[in-house]
PDB file of C-alpha atoms and ligand atoms in Angstrom:
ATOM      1  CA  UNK A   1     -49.430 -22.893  -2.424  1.00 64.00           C
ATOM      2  CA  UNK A   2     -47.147 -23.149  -5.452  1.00 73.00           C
ATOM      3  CA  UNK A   3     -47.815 -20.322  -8.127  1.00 69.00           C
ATOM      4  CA  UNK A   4     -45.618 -20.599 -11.175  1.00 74.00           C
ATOM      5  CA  UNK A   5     -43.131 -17.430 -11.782  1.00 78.00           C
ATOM      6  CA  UNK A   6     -44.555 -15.130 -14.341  1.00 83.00           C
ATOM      7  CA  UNK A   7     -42.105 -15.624 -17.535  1.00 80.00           C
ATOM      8  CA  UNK A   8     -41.822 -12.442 -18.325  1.00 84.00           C
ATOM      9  CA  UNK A   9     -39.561 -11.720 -14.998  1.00 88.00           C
ATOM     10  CA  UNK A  10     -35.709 -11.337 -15.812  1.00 94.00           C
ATOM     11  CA  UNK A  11     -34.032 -13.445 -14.040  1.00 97.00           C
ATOM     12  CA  UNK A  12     -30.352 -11.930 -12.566  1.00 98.00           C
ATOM     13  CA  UNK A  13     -28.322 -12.778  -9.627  1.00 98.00           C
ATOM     14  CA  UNK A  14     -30.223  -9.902  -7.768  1.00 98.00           C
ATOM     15  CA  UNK A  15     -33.497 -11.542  -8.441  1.00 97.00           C
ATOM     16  CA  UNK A  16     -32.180 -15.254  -6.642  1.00 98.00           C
ATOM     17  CA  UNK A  17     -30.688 -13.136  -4.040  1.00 98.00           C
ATOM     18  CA  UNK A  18     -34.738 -11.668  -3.779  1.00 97.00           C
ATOM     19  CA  UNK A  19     -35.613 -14.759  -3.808  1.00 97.00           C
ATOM     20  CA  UNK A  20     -33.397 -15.942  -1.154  1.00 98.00           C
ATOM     21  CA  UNK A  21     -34.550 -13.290   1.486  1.00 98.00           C
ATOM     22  CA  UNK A  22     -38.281 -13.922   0.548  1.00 97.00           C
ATOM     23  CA  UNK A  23     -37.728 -17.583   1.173  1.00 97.00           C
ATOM     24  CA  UNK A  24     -38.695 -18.948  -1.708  1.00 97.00           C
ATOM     25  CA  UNK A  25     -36.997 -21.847  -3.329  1.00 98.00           C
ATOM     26  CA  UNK A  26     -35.976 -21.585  -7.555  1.00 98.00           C
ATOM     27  CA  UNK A  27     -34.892 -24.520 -10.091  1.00 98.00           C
ATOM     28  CA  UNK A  28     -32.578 -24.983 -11.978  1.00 98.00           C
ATOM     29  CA  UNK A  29     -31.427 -26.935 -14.780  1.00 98.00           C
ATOM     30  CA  UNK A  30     -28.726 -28.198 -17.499  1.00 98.00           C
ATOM     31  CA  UNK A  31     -29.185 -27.977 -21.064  1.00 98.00           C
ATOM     32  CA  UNK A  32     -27.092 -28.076 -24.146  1.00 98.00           C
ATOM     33  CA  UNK A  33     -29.159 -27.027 -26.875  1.00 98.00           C
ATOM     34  CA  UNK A  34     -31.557 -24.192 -28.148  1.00 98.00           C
ATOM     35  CA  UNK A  35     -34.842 -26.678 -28.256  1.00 98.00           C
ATOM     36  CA  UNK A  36     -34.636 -27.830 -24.723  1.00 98.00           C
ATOM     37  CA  UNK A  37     -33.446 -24.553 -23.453  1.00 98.00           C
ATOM     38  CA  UNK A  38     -36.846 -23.102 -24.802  1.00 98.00           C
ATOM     39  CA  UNK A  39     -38.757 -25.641 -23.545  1.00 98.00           C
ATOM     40  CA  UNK A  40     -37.255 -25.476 -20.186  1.00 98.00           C
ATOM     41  CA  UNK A  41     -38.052 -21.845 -20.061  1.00 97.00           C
ATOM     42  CA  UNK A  42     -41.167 -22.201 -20.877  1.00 97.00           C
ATOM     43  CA  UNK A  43     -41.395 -24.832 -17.562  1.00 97.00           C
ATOM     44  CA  UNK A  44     -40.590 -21.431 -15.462  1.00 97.00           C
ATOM     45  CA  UNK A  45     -36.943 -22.927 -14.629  1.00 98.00           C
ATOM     46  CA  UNK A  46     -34.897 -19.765 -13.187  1.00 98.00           C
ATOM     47  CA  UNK A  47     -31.253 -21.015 -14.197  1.00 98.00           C
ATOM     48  CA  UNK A  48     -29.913 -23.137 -16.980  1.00 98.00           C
ATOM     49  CA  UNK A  49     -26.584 -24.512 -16.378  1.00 98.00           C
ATOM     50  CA  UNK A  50     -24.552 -25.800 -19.907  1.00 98.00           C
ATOM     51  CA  UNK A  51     -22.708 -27.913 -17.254  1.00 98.00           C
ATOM     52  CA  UNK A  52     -19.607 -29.668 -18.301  1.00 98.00           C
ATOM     53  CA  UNK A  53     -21.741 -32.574 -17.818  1.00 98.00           C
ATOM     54  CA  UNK A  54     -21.776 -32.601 -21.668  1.00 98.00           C
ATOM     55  CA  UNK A  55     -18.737 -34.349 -21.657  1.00 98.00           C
ATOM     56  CA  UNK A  56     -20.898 -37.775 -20.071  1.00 96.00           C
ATOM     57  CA  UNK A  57     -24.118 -36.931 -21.356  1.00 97.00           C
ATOM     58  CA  UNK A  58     -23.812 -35.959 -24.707  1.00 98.00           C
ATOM     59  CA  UNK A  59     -19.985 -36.965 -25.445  1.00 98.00           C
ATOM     60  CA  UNK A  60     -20.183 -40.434 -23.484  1.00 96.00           C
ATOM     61  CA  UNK A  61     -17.130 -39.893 -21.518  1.00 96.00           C
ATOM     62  CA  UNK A  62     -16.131 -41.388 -18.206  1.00 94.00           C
ATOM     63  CA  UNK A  63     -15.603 -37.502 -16.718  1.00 96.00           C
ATOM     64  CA  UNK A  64     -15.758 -34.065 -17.550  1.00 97.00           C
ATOM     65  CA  UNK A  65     -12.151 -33.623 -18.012  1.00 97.00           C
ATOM     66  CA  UNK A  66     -12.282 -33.893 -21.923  1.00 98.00           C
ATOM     67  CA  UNK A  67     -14.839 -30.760 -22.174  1.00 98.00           C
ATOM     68  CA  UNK A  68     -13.052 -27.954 -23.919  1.00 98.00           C
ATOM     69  CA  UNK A  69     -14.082 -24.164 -23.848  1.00 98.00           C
ATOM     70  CA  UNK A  70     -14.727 -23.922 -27.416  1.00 98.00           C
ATOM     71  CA  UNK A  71     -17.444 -26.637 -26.464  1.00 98.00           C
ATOM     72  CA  UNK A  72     -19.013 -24.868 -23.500  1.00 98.00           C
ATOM     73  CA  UNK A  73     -18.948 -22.044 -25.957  1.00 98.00           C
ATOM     74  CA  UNK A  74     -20.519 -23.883 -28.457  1.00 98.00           C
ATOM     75  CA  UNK A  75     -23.347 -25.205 -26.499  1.00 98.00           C
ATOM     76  CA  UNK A  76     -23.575 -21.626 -24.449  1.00 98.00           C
ATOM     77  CA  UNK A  77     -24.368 -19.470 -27.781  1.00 98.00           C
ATOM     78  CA  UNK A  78     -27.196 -22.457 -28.674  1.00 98.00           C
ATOM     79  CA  UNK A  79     -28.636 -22.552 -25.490  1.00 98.00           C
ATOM     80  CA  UNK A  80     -29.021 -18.530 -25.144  1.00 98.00           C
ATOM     81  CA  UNK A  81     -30.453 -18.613 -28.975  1.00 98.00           C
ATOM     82  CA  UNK A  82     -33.711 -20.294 -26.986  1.00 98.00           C
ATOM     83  CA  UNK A  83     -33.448 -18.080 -23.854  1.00 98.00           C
ATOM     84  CA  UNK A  84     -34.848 -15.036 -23.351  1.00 97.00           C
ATOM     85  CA  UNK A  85     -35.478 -14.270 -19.270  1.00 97.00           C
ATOM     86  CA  UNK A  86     -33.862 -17.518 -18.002  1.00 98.00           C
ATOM     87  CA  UNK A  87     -30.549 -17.010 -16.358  1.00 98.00           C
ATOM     88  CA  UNK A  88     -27.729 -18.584 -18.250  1.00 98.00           C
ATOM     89  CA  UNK A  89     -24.570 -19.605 -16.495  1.00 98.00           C
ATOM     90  CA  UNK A  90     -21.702 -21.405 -18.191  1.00 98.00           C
ATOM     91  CA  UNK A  91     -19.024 -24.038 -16.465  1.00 98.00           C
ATOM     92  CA  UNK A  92     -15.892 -22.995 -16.775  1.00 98.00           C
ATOM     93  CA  UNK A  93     -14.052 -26.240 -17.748  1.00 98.00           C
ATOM     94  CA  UNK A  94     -10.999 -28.657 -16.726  1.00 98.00           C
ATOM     95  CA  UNK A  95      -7.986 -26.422 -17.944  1.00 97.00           C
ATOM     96  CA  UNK A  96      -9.405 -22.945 -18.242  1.00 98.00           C
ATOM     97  CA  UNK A  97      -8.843 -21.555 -14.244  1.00 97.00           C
ATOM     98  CA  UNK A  98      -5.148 -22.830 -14.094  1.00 97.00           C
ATOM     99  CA  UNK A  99      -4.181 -18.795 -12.958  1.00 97.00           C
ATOM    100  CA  UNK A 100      -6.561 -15.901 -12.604  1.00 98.00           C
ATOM    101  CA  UNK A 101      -5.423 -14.190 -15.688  1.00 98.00           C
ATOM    102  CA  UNK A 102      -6.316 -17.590 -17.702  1.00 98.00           C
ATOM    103  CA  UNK A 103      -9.378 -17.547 -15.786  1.00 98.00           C
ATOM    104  CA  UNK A 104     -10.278 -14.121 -15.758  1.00 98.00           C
ATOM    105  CA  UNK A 105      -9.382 -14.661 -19.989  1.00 98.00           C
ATOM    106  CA  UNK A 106     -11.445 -17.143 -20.149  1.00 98.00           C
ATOM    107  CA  UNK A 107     -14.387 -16.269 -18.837  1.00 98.00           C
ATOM    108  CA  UNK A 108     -14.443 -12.655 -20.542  1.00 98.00           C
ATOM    109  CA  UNK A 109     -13.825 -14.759 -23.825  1.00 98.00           C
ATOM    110  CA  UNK A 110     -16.894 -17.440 -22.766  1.00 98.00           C
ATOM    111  CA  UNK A 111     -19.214 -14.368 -21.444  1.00 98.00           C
ATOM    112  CA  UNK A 112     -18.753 -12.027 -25.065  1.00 98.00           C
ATOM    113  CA  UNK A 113     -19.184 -15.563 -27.200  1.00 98.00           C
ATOM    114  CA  UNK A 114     -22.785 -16.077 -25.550  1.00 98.00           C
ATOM    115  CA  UNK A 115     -23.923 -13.407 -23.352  1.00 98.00           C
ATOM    116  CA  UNK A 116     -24.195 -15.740 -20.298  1.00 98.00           C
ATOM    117  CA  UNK A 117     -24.985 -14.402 -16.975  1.00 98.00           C
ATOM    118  CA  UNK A 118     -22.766 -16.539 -14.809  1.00 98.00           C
ATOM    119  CA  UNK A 119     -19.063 -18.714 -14.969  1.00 98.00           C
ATOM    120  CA  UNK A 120     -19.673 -21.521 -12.464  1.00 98.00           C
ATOM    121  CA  UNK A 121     -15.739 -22.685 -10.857  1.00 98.00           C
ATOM    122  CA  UNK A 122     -14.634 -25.641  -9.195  1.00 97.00           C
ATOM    123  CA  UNK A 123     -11.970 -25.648  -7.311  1.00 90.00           C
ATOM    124  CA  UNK A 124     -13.027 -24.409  -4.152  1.00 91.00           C
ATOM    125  CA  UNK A 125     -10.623 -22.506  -1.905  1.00 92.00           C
ATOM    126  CA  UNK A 126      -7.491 -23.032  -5.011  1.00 94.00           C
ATOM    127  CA  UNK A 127     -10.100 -20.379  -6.961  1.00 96.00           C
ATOM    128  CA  UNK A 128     -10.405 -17.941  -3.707  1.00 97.00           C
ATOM    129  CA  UNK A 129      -8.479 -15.257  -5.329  1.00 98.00           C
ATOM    130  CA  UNK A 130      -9.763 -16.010  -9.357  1.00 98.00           C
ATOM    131  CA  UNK A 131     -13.525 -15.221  -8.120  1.00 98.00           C
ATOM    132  CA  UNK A 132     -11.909 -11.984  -6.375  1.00 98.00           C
ATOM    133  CA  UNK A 133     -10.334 -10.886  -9.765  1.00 98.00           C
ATOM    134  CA  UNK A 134     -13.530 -11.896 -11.481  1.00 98.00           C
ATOM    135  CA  UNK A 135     -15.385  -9.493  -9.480  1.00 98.00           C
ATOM    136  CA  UNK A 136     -13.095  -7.228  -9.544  1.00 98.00           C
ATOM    137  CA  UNK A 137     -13.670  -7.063 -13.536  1.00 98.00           C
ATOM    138  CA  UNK A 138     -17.230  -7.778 -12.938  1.00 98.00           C
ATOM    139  CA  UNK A 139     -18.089 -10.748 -13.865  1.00 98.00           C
ATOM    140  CA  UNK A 140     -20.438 -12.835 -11.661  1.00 98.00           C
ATOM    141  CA  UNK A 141     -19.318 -16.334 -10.489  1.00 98.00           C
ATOM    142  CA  UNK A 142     -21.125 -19.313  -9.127  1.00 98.00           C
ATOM    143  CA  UNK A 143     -18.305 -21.366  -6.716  1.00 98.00           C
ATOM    144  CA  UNK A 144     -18.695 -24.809  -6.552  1.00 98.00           C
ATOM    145  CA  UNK A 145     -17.997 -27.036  -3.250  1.00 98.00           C
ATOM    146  CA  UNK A 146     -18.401 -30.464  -2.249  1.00 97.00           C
ATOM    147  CA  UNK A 147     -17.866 -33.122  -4.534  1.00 96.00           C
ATOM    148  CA  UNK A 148     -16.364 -31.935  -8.063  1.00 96.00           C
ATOM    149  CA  UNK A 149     -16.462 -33.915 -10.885  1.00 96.00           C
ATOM    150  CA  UNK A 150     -13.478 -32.154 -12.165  1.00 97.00           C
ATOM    151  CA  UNK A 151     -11.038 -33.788  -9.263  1.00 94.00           C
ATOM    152  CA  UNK A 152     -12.591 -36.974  -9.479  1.00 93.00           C
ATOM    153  CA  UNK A 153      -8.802 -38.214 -10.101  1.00 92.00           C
ATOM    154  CA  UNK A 154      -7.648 -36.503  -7.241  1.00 89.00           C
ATOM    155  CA  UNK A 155     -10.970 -37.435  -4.716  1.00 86.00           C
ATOM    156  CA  UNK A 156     -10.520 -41.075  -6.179  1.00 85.00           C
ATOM    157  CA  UNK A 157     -14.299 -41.354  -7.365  1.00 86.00           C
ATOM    158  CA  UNK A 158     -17.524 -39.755  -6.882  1.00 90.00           C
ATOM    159  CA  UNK A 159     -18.103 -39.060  -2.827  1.00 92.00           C
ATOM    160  CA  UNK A 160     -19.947 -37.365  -0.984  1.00 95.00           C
ATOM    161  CA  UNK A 161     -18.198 -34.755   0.443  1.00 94.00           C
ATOM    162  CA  UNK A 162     -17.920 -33.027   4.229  1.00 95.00           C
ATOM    163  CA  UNK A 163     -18.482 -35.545   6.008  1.00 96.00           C
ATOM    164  CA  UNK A 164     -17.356 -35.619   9.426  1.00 95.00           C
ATOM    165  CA  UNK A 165     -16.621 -32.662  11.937  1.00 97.00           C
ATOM    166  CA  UNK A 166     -13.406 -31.326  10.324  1.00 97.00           C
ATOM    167  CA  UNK A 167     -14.521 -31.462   6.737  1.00 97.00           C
ATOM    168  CA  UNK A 168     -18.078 -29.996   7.496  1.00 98.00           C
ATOM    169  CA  UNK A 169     -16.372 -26.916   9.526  1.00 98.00           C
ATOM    170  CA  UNK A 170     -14.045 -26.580   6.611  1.00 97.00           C
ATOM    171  CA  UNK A 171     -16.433 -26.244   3.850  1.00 98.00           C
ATOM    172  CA  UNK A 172     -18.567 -23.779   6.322  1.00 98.00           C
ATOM    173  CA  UNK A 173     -15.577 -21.410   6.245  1.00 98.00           C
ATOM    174  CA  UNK A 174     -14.396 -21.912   2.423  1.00 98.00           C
ATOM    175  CA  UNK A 175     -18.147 -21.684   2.006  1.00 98.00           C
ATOM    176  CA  UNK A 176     -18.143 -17.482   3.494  1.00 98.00           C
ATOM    177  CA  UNK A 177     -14.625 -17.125   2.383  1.00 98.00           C
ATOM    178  CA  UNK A 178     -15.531 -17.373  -1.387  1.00 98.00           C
ATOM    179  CA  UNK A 179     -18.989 -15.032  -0.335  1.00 98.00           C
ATOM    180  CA  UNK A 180     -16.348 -12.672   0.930  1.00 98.00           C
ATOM    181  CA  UNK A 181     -13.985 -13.104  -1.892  1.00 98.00           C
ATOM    182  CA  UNK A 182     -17.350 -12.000  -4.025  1.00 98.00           C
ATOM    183  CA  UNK A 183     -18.962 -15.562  -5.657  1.00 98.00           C
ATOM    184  CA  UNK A 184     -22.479 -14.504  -6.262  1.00 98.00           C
ATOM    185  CA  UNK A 185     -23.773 -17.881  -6.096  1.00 98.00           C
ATOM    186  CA  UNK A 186     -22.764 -21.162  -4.227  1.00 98.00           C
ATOM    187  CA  UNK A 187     -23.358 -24.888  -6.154  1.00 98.00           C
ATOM    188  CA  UNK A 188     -22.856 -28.018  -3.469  1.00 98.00           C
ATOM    189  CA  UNK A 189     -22.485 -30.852  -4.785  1.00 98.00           C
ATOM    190  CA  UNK A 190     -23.315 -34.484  -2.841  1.00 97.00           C
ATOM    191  CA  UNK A 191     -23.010 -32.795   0.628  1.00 98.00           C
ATOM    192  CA  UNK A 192     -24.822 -34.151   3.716  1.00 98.00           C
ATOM    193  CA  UNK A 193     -28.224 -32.531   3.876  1.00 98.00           C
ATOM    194  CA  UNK A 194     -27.572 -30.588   7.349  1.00 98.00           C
ATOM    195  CA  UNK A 195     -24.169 -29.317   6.544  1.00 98.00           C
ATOM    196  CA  UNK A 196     -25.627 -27.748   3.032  1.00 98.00           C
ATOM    197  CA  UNK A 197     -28.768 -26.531   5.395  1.00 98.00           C
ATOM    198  CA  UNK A 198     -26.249 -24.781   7.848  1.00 98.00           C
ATOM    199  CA  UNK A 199     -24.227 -23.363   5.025  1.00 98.00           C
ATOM    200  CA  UNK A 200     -26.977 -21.764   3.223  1.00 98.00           C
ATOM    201  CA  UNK A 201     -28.712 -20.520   6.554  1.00 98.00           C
ATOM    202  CA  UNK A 202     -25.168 -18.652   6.980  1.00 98.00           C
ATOM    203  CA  UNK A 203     -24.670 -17.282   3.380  1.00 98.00           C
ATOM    204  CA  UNK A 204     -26.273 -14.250   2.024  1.00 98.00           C
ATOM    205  CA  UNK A 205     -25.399 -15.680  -1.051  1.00 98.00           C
ATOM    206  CA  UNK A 206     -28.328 -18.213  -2.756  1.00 98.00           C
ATOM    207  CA  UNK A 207     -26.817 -21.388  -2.305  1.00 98.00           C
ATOM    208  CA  UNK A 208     -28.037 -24.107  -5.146  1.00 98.00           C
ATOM    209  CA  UNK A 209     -27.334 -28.072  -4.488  1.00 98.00           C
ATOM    210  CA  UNK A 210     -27.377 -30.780  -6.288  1.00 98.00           C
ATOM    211  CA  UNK A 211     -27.512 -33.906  -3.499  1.00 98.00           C
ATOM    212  CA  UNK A 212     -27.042 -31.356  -0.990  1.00 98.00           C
ATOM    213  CA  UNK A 213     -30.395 -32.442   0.742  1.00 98.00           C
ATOM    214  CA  UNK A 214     -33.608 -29.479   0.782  1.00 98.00           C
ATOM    215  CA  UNK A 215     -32.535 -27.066   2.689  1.00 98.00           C
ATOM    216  CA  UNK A 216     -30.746 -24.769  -0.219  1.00 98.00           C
ATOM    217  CA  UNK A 217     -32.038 -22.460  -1.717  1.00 98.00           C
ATOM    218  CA  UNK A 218     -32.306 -23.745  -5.489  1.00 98.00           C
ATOM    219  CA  UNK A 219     -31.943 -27.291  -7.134  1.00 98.00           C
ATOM    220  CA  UNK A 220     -29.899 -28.263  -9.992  1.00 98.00           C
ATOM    221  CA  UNK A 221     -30.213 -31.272 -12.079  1.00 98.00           C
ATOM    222  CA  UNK A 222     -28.943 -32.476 -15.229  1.00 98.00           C
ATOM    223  CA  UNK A 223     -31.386 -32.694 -17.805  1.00 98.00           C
ATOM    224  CA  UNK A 224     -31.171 -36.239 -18.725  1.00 98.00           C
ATOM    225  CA  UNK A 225     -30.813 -38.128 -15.111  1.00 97.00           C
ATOM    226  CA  UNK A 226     -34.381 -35.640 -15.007  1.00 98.00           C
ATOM    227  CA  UNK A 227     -35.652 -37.428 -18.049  1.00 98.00           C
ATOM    228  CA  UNK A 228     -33.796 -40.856 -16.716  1.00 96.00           C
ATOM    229  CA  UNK A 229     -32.020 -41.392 -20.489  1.00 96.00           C
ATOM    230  CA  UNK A 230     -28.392 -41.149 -18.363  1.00 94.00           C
ATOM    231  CA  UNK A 231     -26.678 -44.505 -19.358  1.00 91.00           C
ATOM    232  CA  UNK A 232     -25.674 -46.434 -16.405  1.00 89.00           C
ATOM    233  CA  UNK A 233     -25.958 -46.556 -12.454  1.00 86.00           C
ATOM    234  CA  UNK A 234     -28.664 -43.296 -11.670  1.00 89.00           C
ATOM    235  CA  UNK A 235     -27.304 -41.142  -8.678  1.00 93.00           C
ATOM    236  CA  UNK A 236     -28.482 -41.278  -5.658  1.00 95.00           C
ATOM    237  CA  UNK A 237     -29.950 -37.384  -5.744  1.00 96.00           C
ATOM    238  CA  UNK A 238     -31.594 -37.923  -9.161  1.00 96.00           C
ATOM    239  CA  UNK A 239     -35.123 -38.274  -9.735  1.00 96.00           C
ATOM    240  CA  UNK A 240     -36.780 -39.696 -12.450  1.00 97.00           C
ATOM    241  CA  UNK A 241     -39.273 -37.152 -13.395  1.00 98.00           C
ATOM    242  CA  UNK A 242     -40.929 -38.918 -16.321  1.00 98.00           C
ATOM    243  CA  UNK A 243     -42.763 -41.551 -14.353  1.00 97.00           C
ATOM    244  CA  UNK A 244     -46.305 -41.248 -14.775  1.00 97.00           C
ATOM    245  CA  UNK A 245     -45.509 -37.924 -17.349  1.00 97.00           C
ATOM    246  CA  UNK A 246     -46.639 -38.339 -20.869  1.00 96.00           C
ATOM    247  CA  UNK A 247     -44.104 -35.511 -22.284  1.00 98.00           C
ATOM    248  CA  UNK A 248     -40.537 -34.055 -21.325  1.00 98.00           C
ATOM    249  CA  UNK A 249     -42.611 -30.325 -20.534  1.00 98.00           C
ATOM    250  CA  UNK A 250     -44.559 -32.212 -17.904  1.00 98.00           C
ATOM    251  CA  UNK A 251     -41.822 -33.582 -16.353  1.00 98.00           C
ATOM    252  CA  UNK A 252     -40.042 -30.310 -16.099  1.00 98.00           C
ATOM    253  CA  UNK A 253     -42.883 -28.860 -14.762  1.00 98.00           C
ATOM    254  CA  UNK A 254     -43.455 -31.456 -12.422  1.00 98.00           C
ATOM    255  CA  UNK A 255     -39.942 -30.693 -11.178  1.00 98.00           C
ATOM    256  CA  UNK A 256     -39.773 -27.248 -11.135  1.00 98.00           C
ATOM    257  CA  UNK A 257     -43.255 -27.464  -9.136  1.00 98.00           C
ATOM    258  CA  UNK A 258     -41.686 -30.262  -6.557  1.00 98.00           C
ATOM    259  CA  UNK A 259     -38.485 -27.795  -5.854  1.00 98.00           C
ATOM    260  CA  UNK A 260     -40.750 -24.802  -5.044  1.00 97.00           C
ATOM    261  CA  UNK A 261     -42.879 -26.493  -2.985  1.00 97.00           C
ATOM    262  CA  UNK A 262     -39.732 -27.884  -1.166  1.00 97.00           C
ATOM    263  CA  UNK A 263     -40.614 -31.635  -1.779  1.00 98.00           C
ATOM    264  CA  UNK A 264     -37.742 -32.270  -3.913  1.00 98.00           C
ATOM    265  CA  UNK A 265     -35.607 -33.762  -2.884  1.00 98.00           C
ATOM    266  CA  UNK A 266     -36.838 -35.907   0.056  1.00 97.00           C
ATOM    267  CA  UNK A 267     -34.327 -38.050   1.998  1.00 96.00           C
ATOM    268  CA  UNK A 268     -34.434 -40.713  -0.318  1.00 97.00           C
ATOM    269  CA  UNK A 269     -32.802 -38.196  -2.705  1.00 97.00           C
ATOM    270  CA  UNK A 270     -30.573 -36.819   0.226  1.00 97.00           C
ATOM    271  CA  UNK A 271     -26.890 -37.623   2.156  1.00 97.00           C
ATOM    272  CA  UNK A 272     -26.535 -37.651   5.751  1.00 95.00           C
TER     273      UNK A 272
HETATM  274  O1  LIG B   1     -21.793 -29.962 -15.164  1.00 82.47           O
HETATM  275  C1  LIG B   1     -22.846 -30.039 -14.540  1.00 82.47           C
HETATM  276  O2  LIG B   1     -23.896 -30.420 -15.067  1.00 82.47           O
HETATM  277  C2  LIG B   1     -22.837 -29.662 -13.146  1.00 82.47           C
HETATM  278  C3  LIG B   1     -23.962 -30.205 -12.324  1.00 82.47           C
HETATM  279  C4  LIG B   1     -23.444 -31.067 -11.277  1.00 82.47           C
HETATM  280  C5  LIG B   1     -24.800 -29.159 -11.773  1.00 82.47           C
HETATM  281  O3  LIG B   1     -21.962 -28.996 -12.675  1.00 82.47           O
END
């Protein structure tokens, strides 16, 4: 049975990690601004991501590149304004990890703006030794394998990533080297369903995906491929949640209650 977390709880990276060992699954969600951040608290989300998704969704670029820190920063000190026991983690954007000390800069700067939980990195294995100085200076990072959207120039388009022997043991062991390094969190992003599963089996870590199949630990979305108002082709891992809802809380709801009970996403929603 599903039971809705009481909204009082503070949610931290200890609490996922509680989560984690108990087994039981957590959503969570992007938003940009204070109304939908309170609303999407008061759906019992655990994590709200200002992803640099903005850029698309809210700027109508072609990629996240264009998203500047003063923007996350921006959006991050709105967002917390509707907040009060969600977690709130911040993407660190294209341009802002180019060396630790930017990063580490950076992220001190974003965390003090908006009192964020959590900087989430791409870059994989490049930012081994930026999450190490992070936690050195005790900030808490979310890593961020599989496809991302920030190398789309480099990956040639949006792919699915680790496929194939080679690529799925690499991401296992970048996977446990950034856990060892000291990411508190793992995102994966458009991996095949049993390589996530494996990954997060292995991790202490919680381990959130986003078309990385059911067998993480938490679910990510952005908000508007949720509410289906994304312009253009709808990934394959999105879901529109507004079907047969007559309001945006019912849809989060509906969502938050499909990831708990571990039906989303099925393998219509899922790589192999
Ligand atoms: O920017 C974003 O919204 C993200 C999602 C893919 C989770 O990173």
């Amino acid at each position: 049975m599903y039971l809705p977390r009481p909204l009082e709880d503070k949610i931290t990276v200890p609490y996922l990690r509680r989560l984690k060992q108990q087994g039981e699954k957590f959503a969570c969600l992007t938003a940009y601004d204070y109304s939908f951040a309170r609303l999407i608290e008061e759906c019992g989300v655990e994590v709200v991501l200002v992803g640099d998704s903005l850029g698309m969704v809210l700027q109508g670029h072609d990629t996240t590149i264009p998203v500047t820190l003063e923007q996350i920063k921006y959006h991050g000190t709105s967002v917390m304004a509707g907040l009060n026991n969600t977690l709130l983690m911040l993407d660190m954007p294209f341009g802002s990890l180019n060396s630790p000390q930017q990063a580490l800069d950076n992220a001190s700067d974003l965390l003090k703006a908006t009192e964020a939980q959590v900087v989430k990195l791409e870059g994989g294995i490049t930012q081994l030794k930026t999450v190490e100085i992070l936690a050195k200076f005790s900030i808490a990072t979310c890593a961020h394998l599989g496809l991302q959207p920030q190398s789309v120039h480099k990956m040639g388009g949006y792919r699915v990533q680790g496929k194939g022997k080679a690529a799925a043991r690499q991401m296992v062991e970048t996977a446990s080297d950034l856990q060892q390094a000291g990411a508190d969190l793992l995102l994966l992003e458009c991996v095949p369903a049993d390589l996530a599963a494996e990954i997060t089996a292995t991790l202490e870590i919680p381990v959130i995906g986003i078309g990385a199949g059911v067998g993480v630990d938490g679910q990510i979305l952005v908000l508007h491929d949720l509410l289906n108002i994304t312009a253009g082709k709808k990934p394959k891992f999105s879901k529109n949640f507004m079907q047969g809802q007559s309001s945006i809380q019912a849809a989060i709801s509906r969502y938050v209650s499909e990831v708990k009970q571990g039906r989303f996403p099925d393998q219509s929603h899922s790589f192999s």
